[in-house]
Amino acid sequence: MKEGATRRQTVDGVQLAILASRFQRIVRKMTNTLFRTARSGVISNARDFSCCIVTADHELLVAAESLPIHVMAGPDLISRYLAEVHPVLRRGDAFLHNSPYHGNSHAGDHCLLVPVIDDDGHHRFTAVVKAHMADVGNAEPSTIVPAVRDVYEEGALIFPAVQVQRDFRDIDDVIRMCEVRVRVPRSWRGDYNGMVGAARIAEREILALAGEVGWDALETFVDDWFDYSEHRMVEAIRAMPDGTATAQTAHDAFEGFPEVRVNATVAVDHDDPRITVDLRDNPDCLPFGLNLTEATSLTTAMVGTFMSIDASVPANAGSFRRLDVKLRDGCIVGRPVHPFSCSGATTNVADRMTNAVQMAFARLGGAVGLAEIGSVGPPSSAVVSGHDPRKGGAPYIDMMVLGMTGGAGAPAADGWLTAVHAGSNGSIMRNSTEATEHLLPIRIWVDEIIVDSEGAGKHRGAPANLVEWGPNETRVEAIWFSDGTVNPALGVCGGGAGALADQWIRQGDGSVERAAACHRVWVEPDQRVVSLSPGGGGYGDPLERDPASVAEDVREGWITVERARETYGVVIGPEGGAEPAATAARRAEAKHDRKDASR
């Protein structure tokens, strides 16, 4: 509840839970609408989009299963900017926004905002739909382009809260601007229509809910829901070790751009229960496309924090009251200065920053935090474009989301095979092989786990993923930006690092040549791209891993019998199980050798 406000009523616990569930259901309806109506594969197949509801006071209320990098911070900033430039909002309005300098994640994410206006003309909530578009008119056929000096060279159309609907009808001038600029206008228009539909679903459902329970009840619910969420956050903070810790990791150098080392300092205070994440000790903005926006800088700290606390704490403006994030202007992980480019602000350096935050929590002790999640951008997630001969030579452009596992070892669990990257926290879906081959002139030849590639630990990281794909009777232009070929995903608390990423081009004669980590290339019909994504870091001492889990990994073919013995100290018997006596002896030997090596 706002400071100085007087509450006339409260809702009981049952009504609080019911209304929270009703709002969650509304966001899920939004999600289902866009998922089923979007045209581009990056939305309809990989689900690289998010939906949420923000209050009229610009506070995140509910986001359901949205991507954390999209919604934990950003919708609040965009809502505040919308009110600044459009102080009078009317029912039937809709606005398009993608400005990285005014609260958005990056220009590749188009946001559709619909204000929910009551019958008396009062603004009550805002429905926000954010989707990673297949194309936004960049100079290169990709929504993420690291090798650019500034936003002008990036080339995307920037829409700072531009009105696109009035009285529920499109403003055609704006729509034509988009359709002329993007390479696949029909696909963009289909995605846009899906976004409008999702936002209008929310508007309709919120108005119906208010008609059922009344606006006063909804206002009271919002206050109580935020207070409850803050209370849960306080409990979570007090369950963590208090103190301060710092962690560092690094994004690889790309050709022409330096390695970027990022630092995070976290402080947990039990006296005034609060978490502070300080990201100010980081480099200034660089003339490339991987600077973070204010929204993604804030979100990296928030994702790293919520990955490190009780997972049942609601992520909304109430719990956020107990989290302070310190940024500085002109910083690569801070508030960007125009015209620095933020083309890749949701991945790459952002993922490394999230990793640094959760690794810092792990250094506090007390079984919190995570190891490092594997890096993003391998050729299995390339942006591909060209002309599809199966469809009369029609142009296409889309981002594949294949072959990324990356999950980090955690205090009580192994790394997910479906983590994909830190900012999505497993919310992005890996593309279906069959769906990808149907949507794009691509053939996927190999998709498999690589043995002995996990970050070893008491709880291991996810193993690396190898994917081999090639054009289907045509040539394909591909763009990728693979981090993790030099700097692996680090382990914590004694855990090991995951395997490095790599990439090659297989020629028609079967020979392979290593390709650049940041690359734009035409892949010819007789060539294939071989993509190795990195493994995730491990959590805890590998010699403390449950021998039965090690034996299971051997049976699954994820690690060899030799790695089980040498790294985990587990001796596998002829029947495939761990031999207790031999394992105890091997672990004692390994610990003795470790002590000798440390002297």
Coordinates of C-alpha atoms in Angstrom, one line a residue:
M1 CA 0.0 0.0 0.0
K2 CA 1.3 3.5 -0.8
E3 CA 2.7 5.5 1.9
G4 CA 0.1 7.8 3.5
A5 CA -2.8 5.8 2.0
T6 CA -5.7 4.7 4.2
R7 CA -7.1 1.3 3.6
R8 CA -10.9 0.9 3.9
Q9 CA -11.0 -2.9 3.6
T10 CA -8.9 -5.9 3.1
V11 CA -9.5 -9.2 1.3
D12 CA -9.3 -12.5 3.2
G13 CA -6.7 -15.1 2.4
V14 CA -9.1 -17.1 0.2
Q15 CA -10.1 -14.1 -1.9
L16 CA -6.5 -13.1 -2.2
A17 CA -5.6 -16.5 -3.6
I18 CA -8.6 -16.5 -5.9
L19 CA -8.0 -13.1 -7.4
A20 CA -4.2 -13.8 -7.8
S21 CA -5.2 -17.0 -9.7
R22 CA -7.7 -15.1 -11.8
F23 CA -5.1 -12.5 -12.9
Q24 CA -2.6 -15.3 -13.6
R25 CA -5.3 -17.0 -15.7
I26 CA -5.7 -13.8 -17.7
V27 CA -2.0 -13.6 -18.5
R28 CA -2.1 -17.3 -19.5
K29 CA -5.0 -16.5 -21.9
M30 CA -2.8 -13.7 -23.4
T31 CA 0.1 -16.2 -23.7
N32 CA -2.1 -18.8 -25.3
T33 CA -3.5 -16.3 -27.8
L34 CA -0.1 -15.2 -29.1
F35 CA 1.4 -18.6 -29.1
R36 CA -1.4 -20.0 -31.3
T37 CA -1.7 -17.1 -33.7
A38 CA 1.9 -15.8 -34.3
R39 CA 3.5 -16.6 -37.6
S40 CA 7.2 -16.5 -37.0
G41 CA 8.9 -19.6 -35.5
V42 CA 10.8 -17.6 -32.9
I43 CA 7.4 -16.8 -31.3
S44 CA 5.1 -19.7 -32.4
N45 CA 7.7 -22.4 -32.0
A46 CA 10.3 -21.2 -29.5
R47 CA 7.9 -19.0 -27.5
D48 CA 10.3 -16.0 -27.3
F49 CA 7.6 -13.6 -26.0
S50 CA 6.1 -12.5 -22.7
C51 CA 2.8 -11.1 -21.4
C52 CA 2.1 -9.2 -18.2
I53 CA -0.2 -6.8 -16.4
V54 CA 1.0 -3.6 -14.9
T55 CA -1.0 -1.3 -12.6
A56 CA -1.9 2.2 -13.4
D57 CA 0.8 3.2 -11.0
H58 CA 3.4 1.4 -13.2
E59 CA 3.9 -1.6 -10.9
L60 CA 4.3 -5.1 -12.2
L61 CA 1.3 -7.2 -11.0
V62 CA 1.6 -10.5 -12.7
A63 CA 3.6 -12.1 -15.5
A64 CA 2.7 -15.9 -15.3
E65 CA 5.3 -18.0 -17.3
S66 CA 6.9 -15.1 -19.0
L67 CA 10.6 -14.8 -19.8
P68 CA 12.2 -13.1 -16.7
I69 CA 14.6 -10.9 -18.9
H70 CA 11.4 -9.5 -20.5
V71 CA 9.3 -8.6 -17.5
M72 CA 11.0 -8.4 -14.1
A73 CA 12.0 -4.8 -15.0
G74 CA 11.0 -2.9 -18.1
P75 CA 7.2 -3.0 -18.2
D76 CA 7.1 -0.7 -15.2
L77 CA 9.5 1.7 -17.0
I78 CA 7.6 1.5 -20.3
S79 CA 4.3 2.2 -18.5
R80 CA 5.8 5.3 -16.8
Y81 CA 7.1 6.5 -20.1
L82 CA 3.8 5.9 -21.8
A83 CA 2.0 8.1 -19.2
E84 CA 4.6 10.8 -19.7
V85 CA 4.2 11.1 -23.5
H86 CA 0.5 10.1 -23.6
P87 CA -1.1 11.6 -20.4
V88 CA -4.6 11.1 -21.6
L89 CA -5.4 7.5 -22.4
R90 CA -8.7 6.2 -23.8
R91 CA -10.4 2.9 -24.2
G92 CA -9.5 1.5 -27.7
D93 CA -5.9 2.9 -27.6
A94 CA -2.9 0.7 -28.3
F95 CA 0.8 1.7 -28.4
L96 CA 3.9 0.2 -30.0
H97 CA 7.1 0.5 -28.1
N98 CA 10.7 -0.9 -28.6
S99 CA 13.0 2.0 -27.6
P100 CA 16.0 0.7 -25.7
Y101 CA 16.4 4.2 -24.1
H102 CA 12.9 4.3 -22.7
G103 CA 12.5 1.2 -20.7
N104 CA 12.5 -1.6 -23.3
S105 CA 14.8 -4.6 -23.4
H106 CA 16.1 -4.2 -27.0
A107 CA 14.8 -3.0 -30.3
G108 CA 14.2 -6.5 -31.5
D109 CA 11.5 -6.9 -28.8
H110 CA 8.3 -5.1 -29.9
C111 CA 5.9 -4.2 -27.1
L112 CA 2.2 -3.8 -27.6
L113 CA 0.6 -1.8 -24.7
V114 CA -3.2 -1.5 -24.2
P115 CA -4.5 0.6 -21.3
V116 CA -7.5 -0.8 -19.5
I117 CA -10.0 2.1 -19.0
D118 CA -13.1 1.8 -16.9
D119 CA -16.5 3.1 -17.9
D120 CA -15.8 6.5 -16.2
G121 CA -12.6 6.9 -18.2
H122 CA -10.1 6.1 -15.5
H123 CA -7.0 4.2 -16.3
R124 CA -6.8 1.0 -14.1
F125 CA -4.2 -1.4 -15.6
T126 CA -2.1 -1.8 -18.7
A127 CA -1.8 -5.0 -20.6
V128 CA 1.7 -5.5 -22.0
V129 CA 2.7 -8.0 -24.7
K130 CA 6.4 -8.3 -25.6
A131 CA 7.6 -10.4 -28.5
H132 CA 11.0 -11.0 -30.1
M133 CA 10.3 -10.3 -33.7
A134 CA 11.8 -12.3 -36.6
D135 CA 12.9 -9.0 -38.2
V136 CA 12.8 -5.3 -37.2
G137 CA 14.5 -3.7 -40.2
N138 CA 18.1 -3.9 -39.0
A139 CA 20.8 -3.3 -41.5
E140 CA 21.7 -7.0 -41.3
P141 CA 19.1 -9.8 -41.5
S142 CA 19.1 -10.3 -37.7
T143 CA 17.4 -8.7 -34.7
I144 CA 20.7 -9.0 -32.8
V145 CA 23.8 -7.6 -34.4
P146 CA 26.9 -7.3 -32.2
A147 CA 29.2 -5.8 -34.8
V148 CA 27.8 -2.3 -35.0
R149 CA 29.1 1.0 -33.6
D150 CA 25.8 2.6 -32.6
V151 CA 22.0 2.5 -33.0
Y152 CA 22.2 4.1 -36.4
E153 CA 24.4 1.4 -37.8
E154 CA 22.1 -1.1 -36.1
G155 CA 19.3 0.2 -38.3
A156 CA 16.1 -0.9 -36.6
L157 CA 13.0 1.3 -36.6
I158 CA 12.6 2.7 -33.1
F159 CA 9.1 3.3 -31.8
P160 CA 9.0 5.2 -28.5
A161 CA 5.4 4.6 -27.3
V162 CA 3.9 5.3 -30.7
Q163 CA 0.1 5.0 -30.9
V164 CA -0.9 2.3 -33.3
Q165 CA -4.6 1.9 -32.5
R166 CA -7.3 4.5 -31.8
D167 CA -10.9 3.4 -31.2
F168 CA -9.7 -0.2 -31.6
R169 CA -8.6 0.4 -35.2
D170 CA -5.1 0.4 -36.6
I171 CA -3.4 3.7 -37.5
D172 CA -2.4 2.5 -40.9
D173 CA 0.5 5.1 -41.3
V174 CA 2.5 3.4 -38.6
I175 CA 1.7 -0.1 -39.8
R176 CA 2.8 0.7 -43.3
M177 CA 6.1 2.0 -41.9
C178 CA 6.8 -1.4 -40.4
E179 CA 5.7 -3.4 -43.4
V180 CA 7.9 -1.4 -45.8
R181 CA 10.9 -1.7 -43.5
V182 CA 10.9 -5.3 -42.5
R183 CA 12.0 -8.1 -44.8
V184 CA 9.0 -10.3 -44.1
P185 CA 6.0 -8.0 -43.8
R186 CA 3.3 -10.6 -43.9
S187 CA 5.0 -12.5 -41.1
W188 CA 5.4 -9.3 -39.1
R189 CA 1.8 -8.4 -39.6
G190 CA 0.7 -11.8 -38.4
D191 CA 2.8 -11.5 -35.3
Y192 CA 1.5 -7.9 -34.7
N193 CA -2.1 -9.1 -35.0
G194 CA -1.4 -11.8 -32.5
M195 CA 0.0 -9.3 -30.1
V196 CA -3.0 -7.1 -30.4
G197 CA -5.3 -10.0 -29.8
A198 CA -3.4 -11.1 -26.7
A199 CA -3.6 -7.5 -25.2
R200 CA -7.2 -7.1 -26.1
I201 CA -8.0 -10.5 -24.4
A202 CA -6.5 -9.1 -21.2
E203 CA -8.5 -5.8 -21.5
R204 CA -11.7 -7.8 -22.0
E205 CA -11.0 -10.2 -19.1
I206 CA -10.0 -7.4 -16.6
L207 CA -13.1 -5.4 -17.4
A208 CA -15.2 -8.5 -16.9
L209 CA -13.5 -9.3 -13.6
A210 CA -14.1 -5.8 -12.4
G211 CA -17.7 -6.1 -13.4
E212 CA -17.9 -9.2 -11.2
V213 CA -16.1 -8.0 -8.1
G214 CA -15.9 -4.2 -8.4
W215 CA -12.9 -1.9 -9.0
D216 CA -12.6 -1.2 -5.2
A217 CA -12.1 -4.9 -4.6
L218 CA -9.4 -5.1 -7.3
E219 CA -7.6 -2.1 -5.8
T220 CA -7.6 -3.7 -2.4
F221 CA -6.4 -6.9 -3.8
V222 CA -3.5 -5.2 -5.5
D223 CA -2.4 -3.6 -2.2
D224 CA -2.8 -6.8 -0.3
W225 CA -1.1 -8.9 -2.9
F226 CA 1.9 -6.6 -2.9
D227 CA 2.1 -6.6 0.9
Y228 CA 1.9 -10.4 0.9
S229 CA 4.6 -10.7 -1.7
E230 CA 6.8 -8.3 0.3
H231 CA 6.3 -10.4 3.4
R232 CA 7.3 -13.6 1.5
M233 CA 10.4 -11.8 0.3
V234 CA 11.3 -10.8 3.9
E235 CA 11.0 -14.5 4.9
A236 CA 13.2 -15.6 2.0
I237 CA 15.9 -13.0 2.8
R238 CA 16.0 -14.1 6.5
A239 CA 16.4 -17.7 5.4
M240 CA 19.6 -16.8 3.5
P241 CA 23.1 -16.1 5.0
D242 CA 23.6 -12.4 5.6
G243 CA 26.8 -10.8 4.4
T244 CA 28.4 -9.5 1.2
A245 CA 30.0 -11.4 -1.7
T246 CA 31.4 -10.6 -5.1
A247 CA 31.7 -12.7 -8.3
Q248 CA 33.1 -12.1 -11.7
T249 CA 32.8 -13.8 -15.1
A250 CA 33.7 -12.8 -18.7
H251 CA 32.1 -12.6 -22.1
D252 CA 34.4 -13.8 -24.9
A253 CA 36.1 -11.3 -27.2
F254 CA 34.7 -11.3 -30.7
E255 CA 36.7 -10.2 -33.6
G256 CA 37.2 -6.4 -33.3
F257 CA 35.7 -6.3 -29.8
P258 CA 37.4 -7.0 -26.4
E259 CA 36.6 -9.5 -23.7
V260 CA 34.1 -8.0 -21.3
R261 CA 34.6 -8.9 -17.6
V262 CA 31.5 -8.2 -15.5
N263 CA 31.3 -7.9 -11.7
A264 CA 28.4 -8.2 -9.3
T265 CA 28.4 -7.6 -5.5
V266 CA 25.4 -8.8 -3.5
A267 CA 24.7 -7.8 0.1
V268 CA 22.0 -9.5 2.3
D269 CA 20.9 -7.6 5.3
H270 CA 18.8 -9.3 8.0
D271 CA 18.3 -6.3 10.2
D272 CA 16.3 -4.4 7.6
P273 CA 15.5 -7.4 5.4
R274 CA 16.9 -6.3 2.1
I275 CA 19.1 -7.5 -0.8
T276 CA 21.3 -5.0 -2.5
V277 CA 22.9 -5.9 -5.9
D278 CA 25.6 -3.4 -7.0
L279 CA 26.5 -3.5 -10.7
R280 CA 28.4 -0.2 -10.9
D281 CA 31.9 -1.7 -11.0
N282 CA 31.7 -2.6 -14.7
P283 CA 33.1 -1.1 -18.0
D284 CA 31.6 1.9 -19.8
C285 CA 29.4 1.4 -22.8
L286 CA 31.3 0.1 -25.8
P287 CA 30.8 0.8 -29.5
F288 CA 29.2 -2.6 -30.2
G289 CA 25.7 -4.1 -30.0
L290 CA 25.9 -5.9 -26.7
N291 CA 25.4 -3.0 -24.2
L292 CA 22.5 -3.5 -21.8
T293 CA 19.5 -1.3 -21.4
E294 CA 18.4 0.1 -18.1
A295 CA 15.6 -2.6 -18.1
T296 CA 17.9 -5.5 -18.8
S297 CA 20.6 -4.3 -16.4
L298 CA 18.0 -4.2 -13.6
T299 CA 16.6 -7.5 -14.7
T300 CA 19.9 -9.3 -14.7
A301 CA 20.2 -8.5 -11.0
M302 CA 16.6 -9.5 -10.4
V303 CA 16.8 -12.8 -12.3
G304 CA 20.0 -13.7 -10.4
T305 CA 18.4 -12.9 -7.1
F306 CA 15.1 -14.8 -7.7
M307 CA 17.1 -17.8 -9.0
S308 CA 18.8 -17.8 -5.6
I309 CA 15.8 -17.6 -3.2
D310 CA 12.7 -19.6 -2.4
A311 CA 11.1 -20.2 -5.8
S312 CA 7.6 -19.7 -4.3
V313 CA 8.1 -16.0 -3.7
P314 CA 5.9 -14.1 -6.1
A315 CA 7.9 -11.9 -8.5
N316 CA 6.1 -8.6 -8.6
A317 CA 6.3 -5.0 -7.4
G318 CA 5.7 -6.1 -3.8
S319 CA 8.6 -8.5 -3.5
F320 CA 10.7 -6.0 -5.5
R321 CA 10.4 -3.5 -2.6
R322 CA 13.0 -5.5 -0.8
L323 CA 15.5 -5.5 -3.6
D324 CA 17.8 -2.6 -4.5
V325 CA 19.8 -2.6 -7.7
K326 CA 22.6 0.0 -8.1
L327 CA 23.4 1.1 -11.6
R328 CA 25.4 3.9 -13.2
D329 CA 24.9 6.0 -16.3
G330 CA 27.0 5.2 -19.4
C331 CA 27.9 1.7 -18.1
I332 CA 27.7 -1.4 -20.3
V333 CA 25.6 -2.9 -17.5
G334 CA 23.7 0.2 -16.5
R335 CA 21.8 3.0 -18.2
P336 CA 23.0 3.3 -21.8
V337 CA 23.8 6.7 -23.4
H338 CA 22.3 7.3 -26.8
P339 CA 23.4 6.3 -29.5
F340 CA 25.2 3.3 -28.1
S341 CA 23.6 0.1 -29.5
C342 CA 21.8 -2.3 -27.2
S343 CA 20.9 -4.8 -30.0
G344 CA 21.9 -7.9 -27.9
A345 CA 20.8 -6.5 -24.5
T346 CA 18.8 -9.6 -23.5
T347 CA 21.5 -12.3 -24.0
N348 CA 25.3 -12.5 -24.1
V349 CA 26.6 -9.9 -21.6
A350 CA 23.2 -9.9 -19.9
D351 CA 23.5 -13.6 -19.3
R352 CA 27.0 -13.2 -17.9
M353 CA 25.8 -10.6 -15.6
T354 CA 23.0 -12.8 -14.3
N355 CA 25.5 -15.5 -13.8
A356 CA 27.8 -13.3 -11.8
V357 CA 24.9 -12.3 -9.5
Q358 CA 23.8 -15.9 -8.8
M359 CA 27.4 -17.0 -8.3
A360 CA 27.9 -14.2 -5.8
F361 CA 24.9 -15.5 -3.8
A362 CA 26.6 -19.0 -3.9
R363 CA 29.7 -17.5 -2.3
L364 CA 27.6 -16.4 0.7
G365 CA 27.3 -20.1 1.7
G366 CA 24.3 -21.7 3.1
A367 CA 23.3 -23.6 -0.1
V368 CA 22.0 -20.7 -2.1
G369 CA 22.8 -19.3 -5.5
L370 CA 23.7 -21.2 -8.7
A371 CA 26.7 -22.1 -10.8
E372 CA 27.0 -20.4 -14.2
I373 CA 24.5 -21.2 -16.9
G374 CA 26.0 -22.0 -20.3
S375 CA 26.4 -19.1 -22.8
V376 CA 24.2 -18.3 -25.7
G377 CA 24.4 -17.7 -29.4
P378 CA 25.8 -20.9 -31.0
P379 CA 25.0 -21.6 -34.6
S380 CA 22.2 -23.9 -33.5
S381 CA 20.4 -20.7 -32.6
A382 CA 21.4 -18.8 -35.7
V383 CA 19.2 -16.2 -37.4
V384 CA 18.6 -17.7 -40.9
S385 CA 17.2 -16.0 -43.9
G386 CA 16.9 -16.3 -47.7
H387 CA 14.3 -17.5 -50.1
D388 CA 12.3 -20.7 -49.7
P389 CA 12.1 -22.7 -53.0
R390 CA 9.3 -24.8 -51.5
K391 CA 7.1 -21.7 -51.3
G392 CA 7.8 -20.2 -54.7
G393 CA 11.0 -18.4 -53.6
A394 CA 9.2 -16.4 -50.9
P395 CA 11.6 -14.5 -48.5
Y396 CA 11.9 -15.7 -44.9
I397 CA 13.9 -14.8 -41.8
D398 CA 13.7 -16.4 -38.4
M399 CA 15.7 -17.3 -35.4
M400 CA 16.2 -21.0 -34.7
V401 CA 16.3 -22.1 -31.0
L402 CA 18.0 -25.5 -31.2
G403 CA 20.8 -27.2 -29.4
M404 CA 21.2 -25.2 -26.2
T405 CA 21.1 -26.9 -22.8
G406 CA 23.3 -24.9 -20.5
G407 CA 21.6 -25.6 -17.1
A408 CA 23.6 -24.7 -14.0
G409 CA 24.1 -27.0 -11.0
A410 CA 22.1 -25.8 -8.0
P411 CA 22.2 -26.5 -4.3
A412 CA 19.7 -29.3 -4.6
A413 CA 19.4 -30.1 -8.3
D414 CA 21.3 -30.8 -11.5
G415 CA 21.3 -28.3 -14.3
W416 CA 18.4 -28.3 -16.7
L417 CA 18.7 -29.6 -20.2
T418 CA 16.2 -27.0 -21.3
A419 CA 17.6 -23.9 -19.5
V420 CA 18.6 -22.4 -23.0
H421 CA 20.0 -19.2 -21.4
A422 CA 20.1 -17.4 -18.1
G423 CA 17.6 -14.6 -19.1
S424 CA 14.9 -17.0 -20.1
N425 CA 15.3 -19.3 -17.1
G426 CA 13.9 -22.2 -19.1
S427 CA 10.9 -20.3 -20.4
I428 CA 12.0 -20.4 -24.0
M429 CA 11.1 -23.7 -25.7
R430 CA 13.6 -25.5 -27.9
N431 CA 12.4 -25.7 -31.4
S432 CA 11.0 -29.0 -32.6
T433 CA 13.1 -30.6 -35.3
E434 CA 10.0 -31.4 -37.4
A435 CA 8.5 -27.9 -36.9
T436 CA 11.7 -26.2 -37.9
E437 CA 12.1 -28.3 -41.0
H438 CA 8.5 -27.5 -41.9
L439 CA 8.8 -23.7 -41.4
L440 CA 12.3 -23.2 -42.9
P441 CA 14.2 -24.8 -45.8
I442 CA 16.5 -26.4 -43.2
R443 CA 17.4 -30.1 -42.5
I444 CA 18.6 -31.1 -39.1
W445 CA 21.0 -34.0 -39.2
V446 CA 22.3 -34.4 -35.7
D447 CA 20.9 -33.3 -32.2
E448 CA 22.7 -35.1 -29.4
I449 CA 24.2 -34.8 -25.9
I450 CA 28.1 -34.8 -25.7
V451 CA 29.6 -37.2 -23.3
D452 CA 31.8 -35.9 -20.4
S453 CA 30.9 -32.2 -21.1
E454 CA 29.0 -31.4 -18.0
G455 CA 30.4 -29.1 -15.2
A456 CA 31.1 -31.7 -12.6
G457 CA 29.7 -31.2 -9.1
K458 CA 27.7 -32.6 -6.2
H459 CA 25.0 -31.3 -8.5
R460 CA 26.3 -31.3 -12.0
G461 CA 25.7 -28.8 -14.8
A462 CA 23.9 -29.8 -18.0
P463 CA 26.0 -31.5 -20.7
A464 CA 26.8 -29.8 -23.9
N465 CA 24.6 -30.2 -27.0
L466 CA 25.8 -30.9 -30.6
V467 CA 23.6 -30.0 -33.5
E468 CA 24.4 -30.3 -37.2
W469 CA 22.1 -28.6 -39.7
G470 CA 22.2 -27.6 -43.3
P471 CA 20.1 -26.0 -46.1
N472 CA 17.4 -28.1 -47.8
E473 CA 18.1 -27.7 -51.5
T474 CA 18.9 -24.0 -51.3
R475 CA 21.5 -21.7 -49.8
V476 CA 20.9 -20.1 -46.4
E477 CA 22.4 -17.0 -44.9
A478 CA 23.1 -17.5 -41.2
I479 CA 24.2 -15.1 -38.4
W480 CA 25.4 -16.3 -35.0
F481 CA 27.3 -14.8 -32.0
S482 CA 28.5 -17.7 -29.9
D483 CA 29.8 -16.8 -26.4
G484 CA 31.5 -19.4 -24.3
T485 CA 34.1 -20.6 -26.8
V486 CA 36.9 -19.2 -24.6
N487 CA 35.3 -18.5 -21.2
P488 CA 33.4 -21.6 -19.9
A489 CA 30.4 -21.6 -17.6
L490 CA 32.1 -21.6 -14.2
G491 CA 31.3 -23.9 -11.3
V492 CA 30.8 -22.8 -7.7
C493 CA 31.5 -24.2 -4.2
G494 CA 34.0 -26.7 -5.6
G495 CA 32.1 -27.5 -8.8
G496 CA 33.8 -27.7 -12.2
A497 CA 33.3 -25.7 -15.4
G498 CA 31.2 -26.9 -18.3
A499 CA 32.7 -27.7 -21.7
L500 CA 33.4 -24.9 -24.1
A501 CA 31.3 -24.0 -27.1
D502 CA 32.6 -24.4 -30.7
Q503 CA 31.4 -24.3 -34.3
W504 CA 32.5 -25.6 -37.7
I505 CA 31.4 -25.8 -41.3
R506 CA 31.2 -29.2 -42.8
Q507 CA 32.1 -29.2 -46.5
G508 CA 30.5 -31.4 -49.2
D509 CA 33.4 -33.8 -49.0
G510 CA 32.9 -34.4 -45.3
S511 CA 35.9 -32.3 -44.1
V512 CA 35.3 -29.7 -41.4
E513 CA 36.7 -26.2 -40.9
R514 CA 36.4 -24.1 -37.7
A515 CA 34.2 -21.1 -38.1
A516 CA 34.3 -17.8 -36.3
A517 CA 32.3 -17.4 -33.0
C518 CA 30.6 -14.2 -34.3
H519 CA 29.9 -14.9 -37.9
R520 CA 27.7 -14.0 -40.9
V521 CA 27.9 -16.6 -43.7
W522 CA 26.1 -18.1 -46.7
V523 CA 25.7 -21.8 -46.1
E524 CA 25.6 -23.6 -49.5
P525 CA 23.3 -26.6 -50.3
D526 CA 26.2 -29.1 -49.9
Q527 CA 27.4 -27.6 -46.6
R528 CA 26.4 -28.2 -43.0
V529 CA 26.9 -26.1 -39.9
V530 CA 28.1 -28.0 -36.8
S531 CA 27.2 -26.3 -33.6
L532 CA 28.5 -27.2 -30.1
S533 CA 26.8 -25.3 -27.3
P534 CA 28.5 -25.1 -23.9
G535 CA 27.8 -27.2 -20.8
G536 CA 26.6 -25.7 -17.5
G537 CA 28.8 -25.2 -14.4
G538 CA 28.7 -27.6 -11.5
Y539 CA 27.6 -26.9 -7.9
G540 CA 29.6 -28.4 -5.0
D541 CA 32.4 -31.0 -4.7
P542 CA 32.0 -33.8 -7.3
L543 CA 33.3 -36.3 -4.7
E544 CA 30.1 -35.6 -2.8
R545 CA 27.8 -36.5 -5.6
D546 CA 25.4 -39.4 -4.9
P547 CA 27.0 -42.5 -6.4
A548 CA 23.7 -43.7 -7.6
S549 CA 23.3 -40.5 -9.6
V550 CA 26.8 -40.9 -11.1
A551 CA 25.9 -44.5 -12.1
E552 CA 22.7 -43.3 -13.7
D553 CA 24.6 -40.7 -15.8
V554 CA 26.9 -43.5 -17.0
R555 CA 23.9 -45.6 -18.0
E556 CA 22.4 -42.6 -19.8
G557 CA 25.6 -42.1 -21.7
W558 CA 26.2 -38.6 -20.4
I559 CA 29.5 -39.5 -18.7
T560 CA 32.0 -42.4 -19.2
V561 CA 33.0 -45.0 -16.7
E562 CA 36.5 -43.3 -16.6
R563 CA 35.1 -39.9 -15.8
A564 CA 32.9 -41.4 -13.1
R565 CA 36.1 -42.8 -11.5
E566 CA 38.5 -40.0 -12.0
T567 CA 36.2 -37.0 -11.4
Y568 CA 33.5 -38.3 -9.2
G569 CA 35.4 -41.0 -7.4
V570 CA 32.7 -43.6 -8.3
V571 CA 33.7 -47.0 -9.4
I572 CA 31.1 -48.6 -11.7
G573 CA 30.6 -52.4 -11.4
P574 CA 30.0 -54.8 -14.3
E575 CA 26.2 -54.6 -13.7
G576 CA 26.3 -50.8 -14.2
G577 CA 25.8 -49.8 -10.5
A578 CA 28.2 -48.1 -8.1
E579 CA 30.5 -50.4 -6.1
P580 CA 30.2 -49.1 -2.5
A581 CA 33.5 -50.4 -1.1
A582 CA 35.6 -49.5 -4.2
T583 CA 33.9 -46.1 -4.4
A584 CA 34.7 -45.3 -0.8
A585 CA 38.4 -46.3 -1.4
R586 CA 38.6 -44.3 -4.6
R587 CA 37.1 -41.2 -3.0
A588 CA 39.5 -41.4 0.0
E589 CA 42.4 -41.7 -2.4
A590 CA 41.2 -38.7 -4.4
K591 CA 40.8 -36.5 -1.3
H592 CA 44.3 -37.5 -0.2
D593 CA 45.7 -36.6 -3.6
R594 CA 43.9 -33.3 -3.5
K595 CA 45.4 -32.5 -0.1
D596 CA 48.9 -33.3 -1.4
A597 CA 48.4 -31.1 -4.4
S598 CA 47.3 -28.2 -2.2
R599 CA 50.5 -28.2 -0.1

